[in-house]
Short mmCIF file of C-alpha atoms and ligand atoms in Angstrom, two decimals:
data_model
loop_
_atom_site.label_atom_id
_atom_site.label_comp_id
_atom_site.label_asym_id
_atom_site.label_seq_id
_atom_site.Cartn_x
_atom_site.Cartn_y
_atom_site.Cartn_z
CA MET A 1 13.87 -10.52 10.70
CA PHE A 2 16.61 -7.39 10.54
CA GLU A 3 19.80 -9.33 10.86
CA LEU A 4 20.56 -9.15 7.47
CA LEU A 5 21.11 -5.10 8.17
CA VAL A 6 22.42 -5.87 11.88
CA ALA A 7 24.98 -8.19 9.71
CA LYS A 8 25.64 -5.44 7.31
CA LEU A 9 26.41 -3.04 10.13
CA LEU A 10 29.13 -6.20 11.90
CA SER A 11 30.35 -7.69 8.81
CA ARG A 12 29.38 -10.77 9.68
CA PRO A 13 27.10 -13.90 8.10
CA ALA A 14 23.18 -12.96 9.16
CA ALA A 15 23.16 -16.36 11.10
CA GLN A 16 25.41 -15.57 13.26
CA SER A 17 23.54 -12.25 14.03
CA CYS A 18 19.61 -13.28 14.59
CA ARG A 19 17.68 -11.10 16.72
CA LEU A 20 20.37 -9.07 17.53
CA LEU A 21 18.16 -5.36 16.72
CA LYS A 22 13.69 -5.24 17.71
CA ASN A 23 11.30 -6.20 15.78
CA ARG A 24 9.78 -3.17 15.07
CA PHE A 25 6.26 -3.68 14.28
CA TYR A 26 5.45 -5.30 16.99
CA ASN A 27 2.07 -4.29 18.31
CA ARG A 28 2.32 -1.39 16.38
CA ASP A 29 -0.86 0.41 14.59
CA ILE A 30 -0.12 0.93 11.15
CA VAL A 31 -2.17 4.77 10.23
CA SER A 32 0.16 6.60 8.16
CA ILE A 33 3.12 5.73 5.81
CA LYS A 34 5.06 9.02 7.80
CA ASP A 35 5.47 6.52 10.91
CA LEU A 36 7.63 3.96 8.78
CA ASP A 37 11.34 5.11 7.96
CA ARG A 38 13.74 3.48 5.42
CA TYR A 39 15.04 1.12 7.57
CA ASP A 40 10.92 -0.17 8.93
CA PHE A 41 10.70 -0.88 4.74
CA GLU A 42 14.18 -2.50 4.02
CA GLY A 43 12.98 -4.15 7.27
CA LEU A 44 9.49 -4.98 6.16
CA PHE A 45 10.63 -6.55 2.64
CA GLU A 46 12.71 -8.65 4.18
CA ALA A 47 10.00 -10.31 6.41
CA THR A 48 8.20 -10.96 3.49
CA ASP A 49 11.40 -12.11 0.89
CA ARG A 50 11.86 -15.16 3.99
CA ILE A 51 7.83 -15.46 4.60
CA SER A 52 7.24 -16.56 0.93
CA SER A 53 10.29 -19.06 1.44
CA LEU A 54 9.13 -20.98 5.02
CA PRO A 55 8.44 -24.36 4.76
CA LEU A 56 4.18 -24.43 5.78
CA SER A 57 4.13 -26.01 8.27
CA LYS A 58 5.97 -23.48 9.48
CA LYS A 59 4.63 -20.41 8.16
CA GLN A 60 0.87 -22.08 9.49
CA LYS A 61 3.04 -21.12 13.69
CA ILE A 62 3.43 -17.92 13.20
CA GLY A 63 -0.12 -17.49 13.76
CA GLU A 64 -1.28 -20.25 15.13
CA GLY A 65 -4.74 -19.24 17.58
CA ARG A 66 -5.21 -15.62 16.15
CA VAL A 67 -7.52 -13.18 15.19
CA LEU A 68 -7.65 -10.68 12.65
CA SER A 69 -10.76 -8.02 12.55
CA MET A 70 -11.85 -6.87 9.08
CA LEU A 71 -13.98 -3.73 9.36
CA PHE A 72 -14.54 -2.87 6.17
CA TYR A 73 -17.15 0.63 5.80
CA GLU A 74 -16.17 0.43 2.12
CA PRO A 75 -16.07 -1.87 -0.18
CA SER A 76 -12.97 -3.73 -1.18
CA THR A 77 -11.61 -6.80 -3.58
CA ARG A 78 -7.87 -6.86 -2.93
CA THR A 79 -7.23 -5.41 0.33
CA ILE A 80 -9.90 -7.19 2.38
CA PHE A 81 -9.22 -10.43 0.59
CA SER A 82 -5.32 -10.47 0.99
CA PHE A 83 -5.93 -9.42 4.32
CA GLU A 84 -8.09 -12.73 4.53
CA ALA A 85 -5.49 -15.07 2.59
CA ALA A 86 -2.39 -13.56 3.56
CA MET A 87 -4.29 -14.28 7.63
CA LEU A 88 -5.16 -17.62 6.31
CA SER A 89 -1.38 -17.95 4.88
CA ILE A 90 0.05 -18.41 8.40
CA GLY A 91 -1.81 -20.36 10.71
CA GLY A 92 -4.74 -17.38 11.92
CA SER A 93 -8.18 -17.01 10.93
CA SER A 94 -10.48 -13.35 10.34
CA ILE A 95 -13.79 -12.28 11.38
CA GLY A 96 -16.00 -9.07 10.37
CA PHE A 97 -17.75 -7.60 7.62
CA ALA A 98 -17.80 -6.70 3.92
CA ASP A 99 -20.47 -4.58 4.26
CA PRO A 100 -21.58 -2.40 7.63
CA HIS A 101 -25.08 -2.52 6.50
CA SER A 102 -24.90 -6.63 8.01
CA VAL A 103 -24.35 -5.74 10.75
CA SER A 104 -25.21 -3.12 14.28
CA VAL A 105 -23.48 -0.26 12.33
CA GLU A 106 -26.91 0.05 10.52
CA LYS A 107 -28.88 0.28 14.12
CA GLY A 108 -26.71 3.47 14.95
CA GLU A 109 -23.98 1.71 15.68
CA SER A 110 -20.61 4.40 16.76
CA LEU A 111 -17.23 3.70 14.34
CA ALA A 112 -15.83 3.59 18.97
CA ASP A 113 -17.61 0.57 19.80
CA THR A 114 -17.99 -1.56 17.09
CA VAL A 115 -13.77 -0.74 17.42
CA LYS A 116 -14.28 -2.21 21.19
CA ILE A 117 -16.73 -4.72 20.80
CA LEU A 118 -14.77 -6.18 17.88
CA GLU A 119 -11.05 -6.16 19.74
CA GLY A 120 -12.83 -8.47 22.10
CA TYR A 121 -12.63 -11.40 19.69
CA SER A 122 -9.58 -10.69 18.31
CA ASP A 123 -6.33 -9.50 17.97
CA ILE A 124 -5.43 -6.89 15.45
CA ILE A 125 -7.98 -4.68 13.71
CA ILE A 126 -7.86 -4.04 9.92
CA LEU A 127 -10.59 -1.00 8.78
CA ARG A 128 -10.92 1.00 5.84
CA HIS A 129 -13.35 4.01 5.89
CA PRO A 130 -14.61 6.97 3.79
CA SER A 131 -13.60 9.13 6.94
CA ASP A 132 -10.16 10.88 7.11
CA GLY A 133 -8.77 10.38 10.43
CA ALA A 134 -10.90 6.98 11.37
CA ALA A 135 -8.09 5.21 11.37
CA ARG A 136 -6.59 7.55 13.75
CA PHE A 137 -9.03 7.36 15.76
CA ALA A 138 -9.95 3.50 15.31
CA ALA A 139 -5.93 3.18 16.98
CA GLU A 140 -6.50 5.91 19.90
CA VAL A 141 -9.75 3.84 21.01
CA ALA A 142 -8.56 0.00 20.63
CA SER A 143 -5.87 -1.14 23.13
CA LYS A 144 -5.10 -3.31 19.50
CA PRO A 145 -3.25 -2.67 16.78
CA VAL A 146 -4.86 -0.96 13.99
CA ILE A 147 -3.67 -1.19 10.42
CA ASN A 148 -5.82 1.41 7.99
CA ALA A 149 -6.61 -0.43 5.23
CA GLY A 150 -8.18 2.54 3.57
CA SER A 151 -8.96 6.12 5.57
CA GLY A 152 -11.02 8.05 2.50
CA THR A 153 -8.87 10.11 -0.14
CA GLU A 154 -6.33 9.99 3.55
CA GLU A 155 -4.09 6.85 2.95
CA HIS A 156 -3.87 3.48 2.24
CA PRO A 157 -0.63 2.97 3.80
CA THR A 158 -0.37 -1.27 2.90
CA GLN A 159 -0.64 -0.56 -0.51
CA ALA A 160 2.19 2.11 -0.55
CA MET A 161 4.37 -0.76 0.98
CA LEU A 162 3.14 -2.98 -0.89
CA ASP A 163 3.79 -0.73 -4.67
CA LEU A 164 7.41 -0.61 -3.37
CA TYR A 165 7.34 -4.29 -2.49
CA THR A 166 7.02 -4.29 -6.30
CA VAL A 167 8.69 -1.71 -7.46
CA MET A 168 12.19 -3.54 -5.12
CA LYS A 169 11.33 -6.85 -6.63
CA GLU A 170 10.88 -6.46 -10.19
CA LYS A 171 13.50 -3.22 -10.87
CA GLY A 172 15.78 -4.79 -7.80
CA LYS A 173 16.30 -0.74 -6.81
CA ILE A 174 13.67 2.02 -5.99
CA ASP A 175 16.78 5.27 -5.63
CA GLY A 176 17.67 6.12 -8.78
CA LEU A 177 14.18 5.31 -10.75
CA ASN A 178 12.27 7.70 -12.66
CA ILE A 179 8.56 6.90 -11.57
CA ALA A 180 5.29 8.07 -13.28
CA ILE A 181 2.03 8.12 -11.06
CA VAL A 182 -0.43 8.71 -13.40
CA GLY A 183 -4.29 9.93 -13.13
CA ASP A 184 -6.60 10.71 -9.93
CA LEU A 185 -3.41 12.84 -7.66
CA LYS A 186 -5.80 14.56 -5.71
CA TYR A 187 -9.05 12.27 -4.18
CA GLY A 188 -6.37 9.26 -4.86
CA ARG A 189 -5.86 7.83 -1.34
CA THR A 190 -2.24 5.16 -2.38
CA VAL A 191 -0.91 8.09 -4.10
CA TYR A 192 -0.70 9.76 -0.97
CA SER A 193 0.95 6.97 1.10
CA LEU A 194 3.19 5.84 -1.97
CA LEU A 195 4.82 9.20 -1.72
CA TYR A 196 5.44 9.66 0.77
CA ALA A 197 6.67 6.18 0.86
CA LEU A 198 8.78 6.76 -1.44
CA ALA A 199 9.29 10.25 -0.04
CA ARG A 200 11.95 8.11 1.89
CA PHE A 201 14.34 6.54 -1.09
CA GLU A 202 15.24 9.17 -4.02
CA PRO A 203 13.48 8.78 -7.03
CA GLN A 204 12.82 11.29 -9.64
CA VAL A 205 8.89 11.16 -9.66
CA PHE A 206 6.98 12.59 -12.15
CA LEU A 207 3.06 13.71 -11.51
CA VAL A 208 0.21 13.74 -14.56
CA SER A 209 -2.89 15.20 -14.24
CA PRO A 210 -4.85 17.23 -15.35
CA PRO A 211 -4.85 21.03 -12.93
CA GLN A 212 -8.15 19.35 -11.50
CA LEU A 213 -6.15 16.74 -10.01
CA ARG A 214 -3.03 17.46 -9.01
CA ILE A 215 -1.27 16.66 -5.64
CA ARG A 216 -3.47 18.77 -3.23
CA GLU A 217 -1.01 21.69 -1.88
CA GLU A 218 0.08 21.39 1.16
CA ALA A 219 1.23 17.97 0.05
CA LEU A 220 3.29 19.11 -3.38
CA TYR A 221 4.32 21.66 -0.95
CA ASP A 222 5.91 19.36 1.67
CA LEU A 223 6.46 16.35 -0.91
CA GLU A 224 8.49 18.77 -3.16
CA ASN A 225 11.29 19.19 0.24
CA ARG A 226 11.86 15.51 0.26
CA MET A 227 12.52 14.44 -2.99
CA LYS A 228 12.61 15.40 -7.01
CA ILE A 229 9.37 16.08 -8.50
CA SER A 230 7.51 17.46 -11.49
CA GLN A 231 4.02 18.01 -12.82
CA HIS A 232 3.24 17.01 -16.25
CA ARG A 233 -0.35 17.30 -17.88
CA SER A 234 0.27 14.35 -20.50
CA MET A 235 2.13 11.47 -20.52
CA GLU A 236 3.60 12.13 -23.48
CA GLU A 237 5.92 14.12 -21.35
CA VAL A 238 7.47 11.79 -19.10
CA ILE A 239 6.63 7.93 -20.84
CA SER A 240 10.07 7.75 -22.99
CA ALA A 241 11.74 8.33 -19.25
CA ALA A 242 9.65 6.32 -17.18
CA ASP A 243 11.15 3.23 -14.93
CA VAL A 244 7.75 2.86 -13.71
CA LEU A 245 4.12 3.73 -15.28
CA TYR A 246 2.02 4.19 -11.96
CA MET A 247 -1.75 4.55 -13.85
CA THR A 248 -4.28 4.82 -10.71
CA ARG A 249 -7.73 5.55 -11.46
CA ILE A 250 -10.20 8.49 -11.38
CA GLN A 251 -11.98 8.38 -7.96
CA ARG A 252 -15.76 8.74 -9.29
CA GLU A 253 -16.82 8.55 -5.82
CA ARG A 254 -15.18 10.97 -4.33
CA PHE A 255 -16.24 13.96 -6.95
CA PRO A 256 -18.22 16.98 -4.85
CA ASP A 257 -19.96 17.29 -9.05
CA PRO A 258 -20.60 14.21 -11.32
CA GLN A 259 -20.29 16.40 -14.01
CA GLU A 260 -16.60 17.17 -12.86
CA TYR A 261 -16.13 13.63 -12.69
CA GLU A 262 -17.25 13.07 -16.52
CA LYS A 263 -14.99 15.99 -17.71
CA VAL A 264 -11.86 14.19 -16.49
CA ARG A 265 -13.41 10.70 -17.42
CA GLY A 266 -10.80 8.60 -19.06
CA ILE A 267 -7.99 10.65 -20.08
CA TYR A 268 -5.48 8.64 -19.88
CA VAL A 269 -5.24 5.01 -20.65
CA VAL A 270 -2.54 3.07 -21.28
CA ASP A 271 -2.22 0.71 -24.84
CA ARG A 272 0.38 -0.88 -26.92
CA SER A 273 1.23 1.97 -28.63
CA THR A 274 1.85 3.71 -25.51
CA LEU A 275 4.35 1.18 -24.62
CA ASP A 276 6.15 1.12 -27.85
CA LYS A 277 7.38 4.82 -26.61
CA ALA A 278 8.36 3.62 -23.53
CA LYS A 279 11.72 1.47 -22.71
CA ASP A 280 11.92 -1.83 -23.01
CA SER A 281 12.55 -2.63 -19.20
CA LEU A 282 8.93 -0.03 -17.88
CA ILE A 283 6.95 -1.68 -15.36
CA VAL A 284 3.81 -0.96 -15.59
CA MET A 285 1.30 -1.39 -12.17
CA HIS A 286 -1.73 -0.62 -10.49
CA PRO A 287 -2.92 -0.69 -7.37
CA LEU A 288 -6.30 -1.62 -8.73
CA PRO A 289 -9.31 -1.45 -9.87
CA ARG A 290 -9.19 -0.56 -12.89
CA ALA A 291 -11.27 1.82 -15.44
CA GLY A 292 -10.47 1.95 -18.15
CA GLU A 293 -7.51 3.13 -17.72
CA ILE A 294 -5.47 0.00 -19.05
CA LYS A 295 -6.60 -1.33 -21.54
CA ALA A 296 -6.52 -5.51 -21.21
CA GLU A 297 -4.25 -5.47 -24.28
CA VAL A 298 -1.65 -4.58 -21.84
CA ASP A 299 -2.32 -7.99 -19.71
CA SER A 300 0.01 -9.81 -21.59
CA ALA A 301 2.40 -7.52 -22.37
CA PRO A 302 6.36 -8.08 -20.49
CA GLN A 303 5.78 -4.65 -18.85
CA ALA A 304 2.20 -5.41 -16.92
CA ARG A 305 3.02 -5.81 -13.76
CA TYR A 306 -0.58 -4.83 -12.03
CA PHE A 307 -2.24 -8.81 -10.96
CA GLN A 308 1.93 -9.60 -10.25
CA GLN A 309 1.78 -6.62 -7.75
CA ALA A 310 -1.29 -7.15 -6.53
CA HIS A 311 -0.46 -10.76 -5.70
CA TYR A 312 2.97 -9.70 -3.55
CA GLY A 313 -0.43 -8.22 -1.40
CA LYS A 314 -0.77 -11.33 0.54
CA THR A 315 2.57 -11.90 1.31
CA LEU A 316 3.98 -8.91 2.17
CA ARG A 317 0.35 -7.99 4.35
CA ALA A 318 1.16 -11.69 6.32
CA ALA A 319 4.48 -10.24 7.06
CA LEU A 320 2.86 -7.25 8.00
CA ILE A 321 0.73 -9.28 10.52
CA ALA A 322 3.03 -11.96 11.71
CA LEU A 323 5.97 -8.98 12.56
CA ILE A 324 2.71 -7.14 14.15
CA LEU A 325 1.71 -10.30 16.79
CA ASN A 326 5.07 -11.59 17.21
CA GLU A 327 8.21 -9.96 18.82
CA ASP A 328 10.17 -12.68 18.30
CA ILE A 329 9.43 -14.97 14.72
CA ASP A 330 12.72 -17.20 13.36
CA PHE A 331 12.13 -16.61 9.57
CA ARG A 332 14.99 -19.79 9.04
CA SER A 333 13.21 -22.44 7.45
C1 NCD B 401 -7.88 1.42 -4.40
C2 NCD B 401 -8.69 2.31 -2.72
O1 NCD B 401 -9.01 1.25 -2.51
O2 NCD B 401 -7.72 2.91 -2.20
N1 NCD B 401 -8.11 0.11 -4.39
C3 NCD B 401 -7.06 -1.09 -3.79
O3 NCD B 401 -7.13 -1.14 -2.57
N2 NCD B 401 -6.29 -1.66 -4.52
C4 NCD B 401 -8.21 2.91 -5.08
C5 NCD B 401 -8.43 2.69 -5.65
O4 NCD B 401 -9.96 2.54 -5.10
O5 NCD B 401 -8.95 3.15 -7.30
#
């Protein structure tokens, strides 16, 4: 996968310089997006492109006989099903739970014990958990690689990977783009992973939120030192300059007080009239699920990319699993 990077360095055609560089994802935990550098992203995107163009018979060999464990302590649609579909697409299979009440967690079994049991049945553990730090803890407990599929309000690294991949595919670059991130910047974990991923590139980021849902101070302080960021209250301030409009859901379930949620519910809505104020080349993204932030009338607009974004997630996760499982993959068809 890294042969193109190496080929660029050596100014040689890719095919001649296969496998000169180590697969940097092999056997690796994916807990925080902060652990990835720009070369990791570029390598992963290259692998994603390559895996999607492999013939089925070859693709199905990559994960043959391998098993994913899915431990989902919180609801999920895209993440859980795209991981499963990704594993199936490379010839592997998956086990696990989407509802902790259906397994011995309900009887009081600890996260550590659950991880230790499931790792004996599988090759990679995918964990979604309501607590910050849960994925790091699981990675310490497990001897098999752990992928964080969402930990509390903290991070959702594979979402950020597919978000960046979407921007790359749809805009051809990340550097120099104006990226507006709108909505719940306090509790939305996809926002934190996305921002730290973007910080490996050189975009201009507009953060749009009501004052009570601004990005957490410590992250802002850290990120401001890494890239160009400005804060705004209204979409109007940034819509005409934006190349990417990344909408997020107000995270109702993470508010300590339901009355506070009511104050900000429905605060940002994208409809056709919003798009009229934007560049024709704008793309609209959303990690989904949406809860009213993007009107259904936008779905048929040329700017809408959120369903495409979710679909890229399957291929990107297939590439990620493939790289974690196999030190050496021949992506040539
Ligand atoms: C996100 C999550 O779980 O953080 N969903 C997803 O995985 N695409 C976003 C959200 O729930 O708002």
